[in-house]
Steps between C-alpha positions, in 0.01 A plus 500: 500500500537125529596286206268230373798296385533192723825454691758270351522150645832361609504141618664253718769258376803535273508287185702186498535490878533178699178378657418501873335231707126429453423713805686797361369448149142552611581857598687565177219350296259735669722787393486380140122466507458868590671615181221674313511782249476820704515306827735557790786271597626475856813298446711771664333439837530121515702344779801295402465132604799315633684310232629147529589189304135404461437822315712396202198310361137597519184606330579853382714393203227270370247779545716743301557242226129423472406867459459640150792739463295724271227562755714490816844655447774426750466726807711814506615472861472284809608505861437131548840342558533220245867411550720412793677787673877493456691311766699715738869433446690378804668776697365782284197709423252426224618648168274729304303284259203568280268338753631720780465818293151407382391425856622840619326672208170319553503588871618857442774446759803715414691368803542165325703678230767617746839403361374441146714775346817361660408150383449615139822699493698215657378245246485748210133442440203720419130483573443422132730197513324178387510342846283782638228463235214255475623276220145413393385855422792741549347668806744705705486586868386853408198364312434275798505801732260703285259208482491496880418857598319539830302822536687625195846449653781246509809601697730276298448691174713804584770277652516278192514795261776663705703177496452466123624856455811436709578186299464696173196297400218745563347542154518130410350406837214748475413406141532122543183341363317170506620260231232230498235502221212600729648817655787577262619859513332603825734715708493646850352820354198310367443338839540829688239661274262207537539522879419873476824594678574848365799558730669184371419593140677832557798324663535246218487762225749717689737200523478425127195282442407448134167679455450330161547141623238270347334217691421280200434162666188300424344614828499857366350426157148574378393136463624385841215325681658572838697818456490874453566667165604858575727584207830365637650844579520659849312811384216290360482300823473818708231639269297179490503473880395866541809646668513862377788594732717219364406596143598862564830396655590263216430770241651800679782377726848649443677162488350278229169592343268238360420525129121477445555439127671167574294195406465147630522180294147565367596850392282657769597823673379603844195665338409177322521320833260740667252422223556128561409517870191722456176314575231767432388522863455858618774488765750321277437732206556808716820358650645386167405827329678705768816291468481514119478879497771533766753304294399682182557840662826406676646360180395810305673728750821294485504418128243680289660388171375140527125439488454218748135439411582442133732205565382163366540151642588186304144485363523853364263637765534828687353515854183654351461224242576235761220637719265465203611146415458386862165678537620712795227757447554691827864582432426547128242767581750674730767502230273653238373770736830578672544876538781683679455865593862587586683662211811277524294181470219626280641327193447163669124553484287306254208735563495880505187686612440806279208655683225414749157659536279333758453135401639565151870477421724471198815286505784412266632143497832352395405258219839333463467120485121533488375504138541240228735716295771360732612138502357288784295791631284500811180497293627211290592296808154549652307421182688187401578372852202271542637361829557841660271565797309829526513565124166683464565700818842616379349629176280731708798676660601838362656567257416162340128570523527831315742347249254225409210746475702721268592205278135392483375841402770565241515175303423182693120536477523520120726196482269309731200573278694405186612169650151426626349552155767286338402209724138534385592466134491154341863405435379273215470803272870561532624142475438199278512125541763350728628839615166575666488157664854538641419842643187376672686198637773726637247734663328207671834366626598838647155537657529161672850571630408840640125522556378850585362590842358806668842611624664476159205681339530805724876494558693332219258582221456863602849597603686309229341716233629809677854394427 
């Protein structure tokens, strides 16, 4: 099953870097122009131009300054050399610098790291030392290596992790994250998941990667014009990019298990995020529904005491209510009609079939969060959410359809008739003088502000009385 979620775009020049010559800046500018939401970046495959004195000034800096930072965040990575290589000291070999490590990582050449461990031990340094990080965004050589996988591999990764372990810096090195506002909090584990590298995900978790690390930069927020909101957490990223094997590993591995009840800065869990990415197409709905059920079942087997689906975000919405508010009718229908046959997961069902005879069947539905006897119920959200798409269609889904019919037959039809007759009566018989005039003036004002239409007559007017 292929995911309908577009691949994440990583682009081509680090923020705050010195600008190349006009000839070099044309290539870099082309890299910036390809940065589209859901598009593909190819910065990892660019050739490195020769640097020189003329490259200290150029057009790239002015291009970056002229761009709106809100619509074009600083690129996450680049292999375009924007600074002079270090001069080779007389009578000695080139020392290990950030530029040398980043070059080896971008090329995937482990041979260039020969002697690095001895160098670090001699000078009492670590790979997390400030001189080995990009000062503009906090990027380490490990992040650089993961951003430059070729055919899912980079030979420098294992070497770097082994060196970090021998210098007693393994956990800090693995969990080092971006520090700039755009990509703040993104770790090597996030990048490995985005690159769909399961073997590296397993290696990172085994070595102590934080499975609850949150990528909270502006690039990863809901309102980012050029970004990808996936819920900040590694588990949410794996789920939103349709990687069931990674999801299973994160939830079931013997080292550090991801907590699906953890929430991002919006209060959304991994289930909320699956609702967010649903788009009501047939393929997407099927893919998202499978992932949703998979996480629900895995969590139940590992921790049946906590009801994951009942957790609310910062707006007080459960995944079911969020699906209603966003008008995600395909996933909403799946949630209401979800039925598990296995005994150990049967209690996760919202629908239980009692009996079937030919085309006729009888089913029981879980009505929690549905009726108006509960605060902010599903029915209330649909009726009063005038901006919600698919409102009439959602009211036709069972058990909402039967619920509305039952309300109409029991009491709503009588109330409707009573209200209709009261509108036909002359209000002048009940009021006198100025009171009558004020009432009529108020009714006219309300009518002008919210004139009725066909939709409100058959939706708002009919369903509101059922509440």
